[in-house]
PDB file of C-alpha atoms in Angstrom:
ATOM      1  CA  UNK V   3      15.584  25.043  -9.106  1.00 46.00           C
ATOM      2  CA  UNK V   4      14.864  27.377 -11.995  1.00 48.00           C
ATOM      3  CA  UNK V   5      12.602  30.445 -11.898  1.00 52.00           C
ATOM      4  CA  UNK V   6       9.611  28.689 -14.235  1.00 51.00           C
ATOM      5  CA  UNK V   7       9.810  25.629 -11.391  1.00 58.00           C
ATOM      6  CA  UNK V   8       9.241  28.410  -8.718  1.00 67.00           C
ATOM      7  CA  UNK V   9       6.971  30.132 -11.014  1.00 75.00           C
ATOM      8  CA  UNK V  10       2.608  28.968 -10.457  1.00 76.00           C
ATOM      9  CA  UNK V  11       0.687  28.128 -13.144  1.00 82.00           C
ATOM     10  CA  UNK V  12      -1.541  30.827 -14.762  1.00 84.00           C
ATOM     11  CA  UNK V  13      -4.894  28.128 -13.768  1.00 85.00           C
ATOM     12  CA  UNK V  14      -3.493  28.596 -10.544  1.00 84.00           C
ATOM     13  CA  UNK V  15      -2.543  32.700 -10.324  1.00 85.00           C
ATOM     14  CA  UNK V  16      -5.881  33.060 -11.670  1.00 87.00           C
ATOM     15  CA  UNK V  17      -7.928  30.661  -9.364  1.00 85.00           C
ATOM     16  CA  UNK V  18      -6.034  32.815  -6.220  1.00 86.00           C
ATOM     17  CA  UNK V  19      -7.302  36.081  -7.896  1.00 84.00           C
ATOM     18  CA  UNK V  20     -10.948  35.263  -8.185  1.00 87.00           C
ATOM     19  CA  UNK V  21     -10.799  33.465  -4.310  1.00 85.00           C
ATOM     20  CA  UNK V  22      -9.033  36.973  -3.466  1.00 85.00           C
ATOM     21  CA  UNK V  23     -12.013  38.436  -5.328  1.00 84.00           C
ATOM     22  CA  UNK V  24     -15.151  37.122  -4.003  1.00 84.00           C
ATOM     23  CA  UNK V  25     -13.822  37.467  -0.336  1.00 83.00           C
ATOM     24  CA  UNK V  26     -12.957  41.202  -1.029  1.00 82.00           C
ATOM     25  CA  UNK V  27     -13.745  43.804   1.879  1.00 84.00           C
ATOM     26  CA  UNK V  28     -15.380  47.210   0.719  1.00 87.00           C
ATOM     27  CA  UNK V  29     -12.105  49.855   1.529  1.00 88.00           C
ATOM     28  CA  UNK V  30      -9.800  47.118   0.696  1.00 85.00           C
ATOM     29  CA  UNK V  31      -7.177  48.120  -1.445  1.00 88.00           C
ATOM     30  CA  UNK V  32      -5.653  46.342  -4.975  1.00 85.00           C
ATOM     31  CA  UNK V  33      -2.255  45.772  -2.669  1.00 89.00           C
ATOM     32  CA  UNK V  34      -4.250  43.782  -0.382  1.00 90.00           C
ATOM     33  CA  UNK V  35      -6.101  41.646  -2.844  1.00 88.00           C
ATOM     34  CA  UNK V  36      -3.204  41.076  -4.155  1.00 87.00           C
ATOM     35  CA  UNK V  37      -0.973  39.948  -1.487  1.00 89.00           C
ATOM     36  CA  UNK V  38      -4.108  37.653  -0.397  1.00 89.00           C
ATOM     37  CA  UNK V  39      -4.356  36.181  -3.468  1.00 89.00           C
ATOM     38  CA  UNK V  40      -0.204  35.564  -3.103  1.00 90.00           C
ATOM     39  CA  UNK V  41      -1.293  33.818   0.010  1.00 91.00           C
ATOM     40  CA  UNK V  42      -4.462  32.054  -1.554  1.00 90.00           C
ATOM     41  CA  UNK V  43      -1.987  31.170  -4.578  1.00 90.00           C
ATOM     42  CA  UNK V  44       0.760  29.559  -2.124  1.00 91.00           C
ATOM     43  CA  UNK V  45      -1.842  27.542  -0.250  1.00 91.00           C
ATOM     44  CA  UNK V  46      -3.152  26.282  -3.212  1.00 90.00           C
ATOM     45  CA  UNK V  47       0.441  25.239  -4.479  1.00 91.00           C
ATOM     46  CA  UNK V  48       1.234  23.529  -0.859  1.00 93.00           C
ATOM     47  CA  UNK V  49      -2.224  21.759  -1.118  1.00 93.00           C
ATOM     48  CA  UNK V  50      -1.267  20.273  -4.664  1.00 92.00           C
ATOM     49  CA  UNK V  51       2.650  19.326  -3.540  1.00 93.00           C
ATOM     50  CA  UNK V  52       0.951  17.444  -0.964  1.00 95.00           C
ATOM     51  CA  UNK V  53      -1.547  16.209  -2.728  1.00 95.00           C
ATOM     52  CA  UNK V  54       0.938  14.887  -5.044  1.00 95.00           C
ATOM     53  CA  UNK V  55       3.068  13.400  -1.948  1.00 95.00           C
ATOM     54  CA  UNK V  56       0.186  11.300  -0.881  1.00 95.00           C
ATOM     55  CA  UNK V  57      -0.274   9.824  -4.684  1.00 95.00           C
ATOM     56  CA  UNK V  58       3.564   8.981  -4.665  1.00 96.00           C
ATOM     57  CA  UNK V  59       3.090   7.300  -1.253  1.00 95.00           C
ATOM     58  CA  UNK V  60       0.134   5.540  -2.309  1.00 95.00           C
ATOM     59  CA  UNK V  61       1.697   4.258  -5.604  1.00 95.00           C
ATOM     60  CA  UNK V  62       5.042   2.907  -3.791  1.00 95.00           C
ATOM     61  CA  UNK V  63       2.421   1.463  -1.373  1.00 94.00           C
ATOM     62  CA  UNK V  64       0.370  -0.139  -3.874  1.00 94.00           C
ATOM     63  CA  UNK V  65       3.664  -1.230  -5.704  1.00 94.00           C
ATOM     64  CA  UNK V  66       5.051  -2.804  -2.911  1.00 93.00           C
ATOM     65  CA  UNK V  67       1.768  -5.396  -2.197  1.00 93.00           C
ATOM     66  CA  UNK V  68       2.229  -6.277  -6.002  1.00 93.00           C
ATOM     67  CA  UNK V  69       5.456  -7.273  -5.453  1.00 91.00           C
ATOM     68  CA  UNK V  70       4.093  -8.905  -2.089  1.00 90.00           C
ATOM     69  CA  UNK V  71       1.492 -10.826  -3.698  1.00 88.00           C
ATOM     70  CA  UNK V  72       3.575 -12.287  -6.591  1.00 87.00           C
ATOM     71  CA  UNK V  73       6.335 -13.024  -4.471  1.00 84.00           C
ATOM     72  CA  UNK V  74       3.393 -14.883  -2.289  1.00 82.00           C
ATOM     73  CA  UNK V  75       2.517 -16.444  -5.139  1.00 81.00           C
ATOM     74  CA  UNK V  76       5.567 -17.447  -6.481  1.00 78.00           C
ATOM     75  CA  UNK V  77       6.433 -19.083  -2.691  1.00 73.00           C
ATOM     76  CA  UNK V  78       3.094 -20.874  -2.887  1.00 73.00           C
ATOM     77  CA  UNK V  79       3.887 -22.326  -6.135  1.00 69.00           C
ATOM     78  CA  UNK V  80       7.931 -23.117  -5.238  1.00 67.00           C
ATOM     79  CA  UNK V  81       6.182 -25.240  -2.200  1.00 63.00           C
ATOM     80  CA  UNK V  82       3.621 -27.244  -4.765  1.00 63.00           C
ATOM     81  CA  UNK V  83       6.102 -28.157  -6.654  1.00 60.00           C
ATOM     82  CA  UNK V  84       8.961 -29.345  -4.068  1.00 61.00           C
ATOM     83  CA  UNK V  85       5.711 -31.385  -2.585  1.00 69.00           C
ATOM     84  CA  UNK V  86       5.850 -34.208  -5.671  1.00 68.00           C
ATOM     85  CA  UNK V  87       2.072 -36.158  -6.083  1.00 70.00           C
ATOM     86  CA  UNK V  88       2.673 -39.511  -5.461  1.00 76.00           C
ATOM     87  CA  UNK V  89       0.721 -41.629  -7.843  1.00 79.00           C
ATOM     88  CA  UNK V  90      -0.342 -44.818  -6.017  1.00 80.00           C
ATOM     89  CA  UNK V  91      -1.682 -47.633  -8.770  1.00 80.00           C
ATOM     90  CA  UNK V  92      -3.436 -50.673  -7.362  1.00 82.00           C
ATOM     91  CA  UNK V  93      -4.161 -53.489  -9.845  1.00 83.00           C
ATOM     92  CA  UNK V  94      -7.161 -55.455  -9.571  1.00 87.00           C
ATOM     93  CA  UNK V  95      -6.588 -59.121  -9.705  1.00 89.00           C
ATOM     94  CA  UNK V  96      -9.860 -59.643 -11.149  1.00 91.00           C
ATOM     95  CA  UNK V  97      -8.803 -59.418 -14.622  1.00 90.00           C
ATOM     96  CA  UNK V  98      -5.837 -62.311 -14.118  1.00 91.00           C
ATOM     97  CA  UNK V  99      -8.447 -64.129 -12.350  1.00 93.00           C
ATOM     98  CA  UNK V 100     -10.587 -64.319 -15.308  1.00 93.00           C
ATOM     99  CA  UNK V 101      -7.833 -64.751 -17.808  1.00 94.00           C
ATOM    100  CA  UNK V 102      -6.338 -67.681 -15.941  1.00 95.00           C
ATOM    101  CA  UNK V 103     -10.134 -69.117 -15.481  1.00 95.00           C
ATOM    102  CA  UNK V 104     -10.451 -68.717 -19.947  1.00 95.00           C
ATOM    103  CA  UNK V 105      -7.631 -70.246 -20.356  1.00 95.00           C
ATOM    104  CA  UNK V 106      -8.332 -73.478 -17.713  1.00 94.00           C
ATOM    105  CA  UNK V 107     -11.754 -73.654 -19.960  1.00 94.00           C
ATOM    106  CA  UNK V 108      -9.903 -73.581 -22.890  1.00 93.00           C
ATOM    107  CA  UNK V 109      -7.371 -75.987 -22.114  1.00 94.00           C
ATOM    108  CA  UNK V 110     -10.164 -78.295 -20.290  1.00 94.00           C
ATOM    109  CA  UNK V 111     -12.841 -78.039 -23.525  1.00 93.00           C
ATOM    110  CA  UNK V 112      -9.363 -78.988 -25.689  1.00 93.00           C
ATOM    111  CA  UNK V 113      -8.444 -81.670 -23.786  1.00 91.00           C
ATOM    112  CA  UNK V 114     -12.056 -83.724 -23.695  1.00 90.00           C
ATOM    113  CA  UNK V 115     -12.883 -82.700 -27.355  1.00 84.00           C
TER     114      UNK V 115
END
């Protein structure tokens, strides 16, 4: 690691300082603010590396159900199309019926003409 990753940001330093600050004793001394707001500034930094932890967690969590769900999906889909509709046609007999009838009426109204 370099010195600048080691090194807080000024919004940070300065946060520390003015939490240091406002919790100030009377007869405390600069040192002491000081080294609280060190302590103040190294809380805040552990409470933003975790913070950060949890987002990275919850992003590879949230990744991983994407993946889940379209791998789900893609399963669901594989299995409707290995399962093949099977078209079933039944033919009325109804129209052959009547064209076999026109055609007797035809033939018979030929014949006796």
């Amino acid at each position: 690691m370099s010195k600048s990753a080691n090194r807080p940001s000024p919004e940070t330093q300065s946060e520390a300082l003015q939490i240091a600050r406002a919790t100030q004793k009377p007869g405390q001394t600069k040192e002491q603010t000081k080294l609280i707001a060190q302590g103040i500034q190294k809380g805040i930094e552990l409470y933003k590396k975790q913070q950060k932890a949890k987002a990275r967690e919850r992003d590879k969590f949230r990744k991983k159900q994407q993946k889940e769900k379209v791998a789900a999906a893609s399963h669901t889909n594989a299995v409707r199309d290995d399962i093949e509709p099977q078209i079933i046609v039944k033919h009325s007999a109804l129209p052959w019926l009547l064209l076999a009838v026109s055609w007797c009426g035809f033939l018979a109204w030929q014949y006796f003409s």
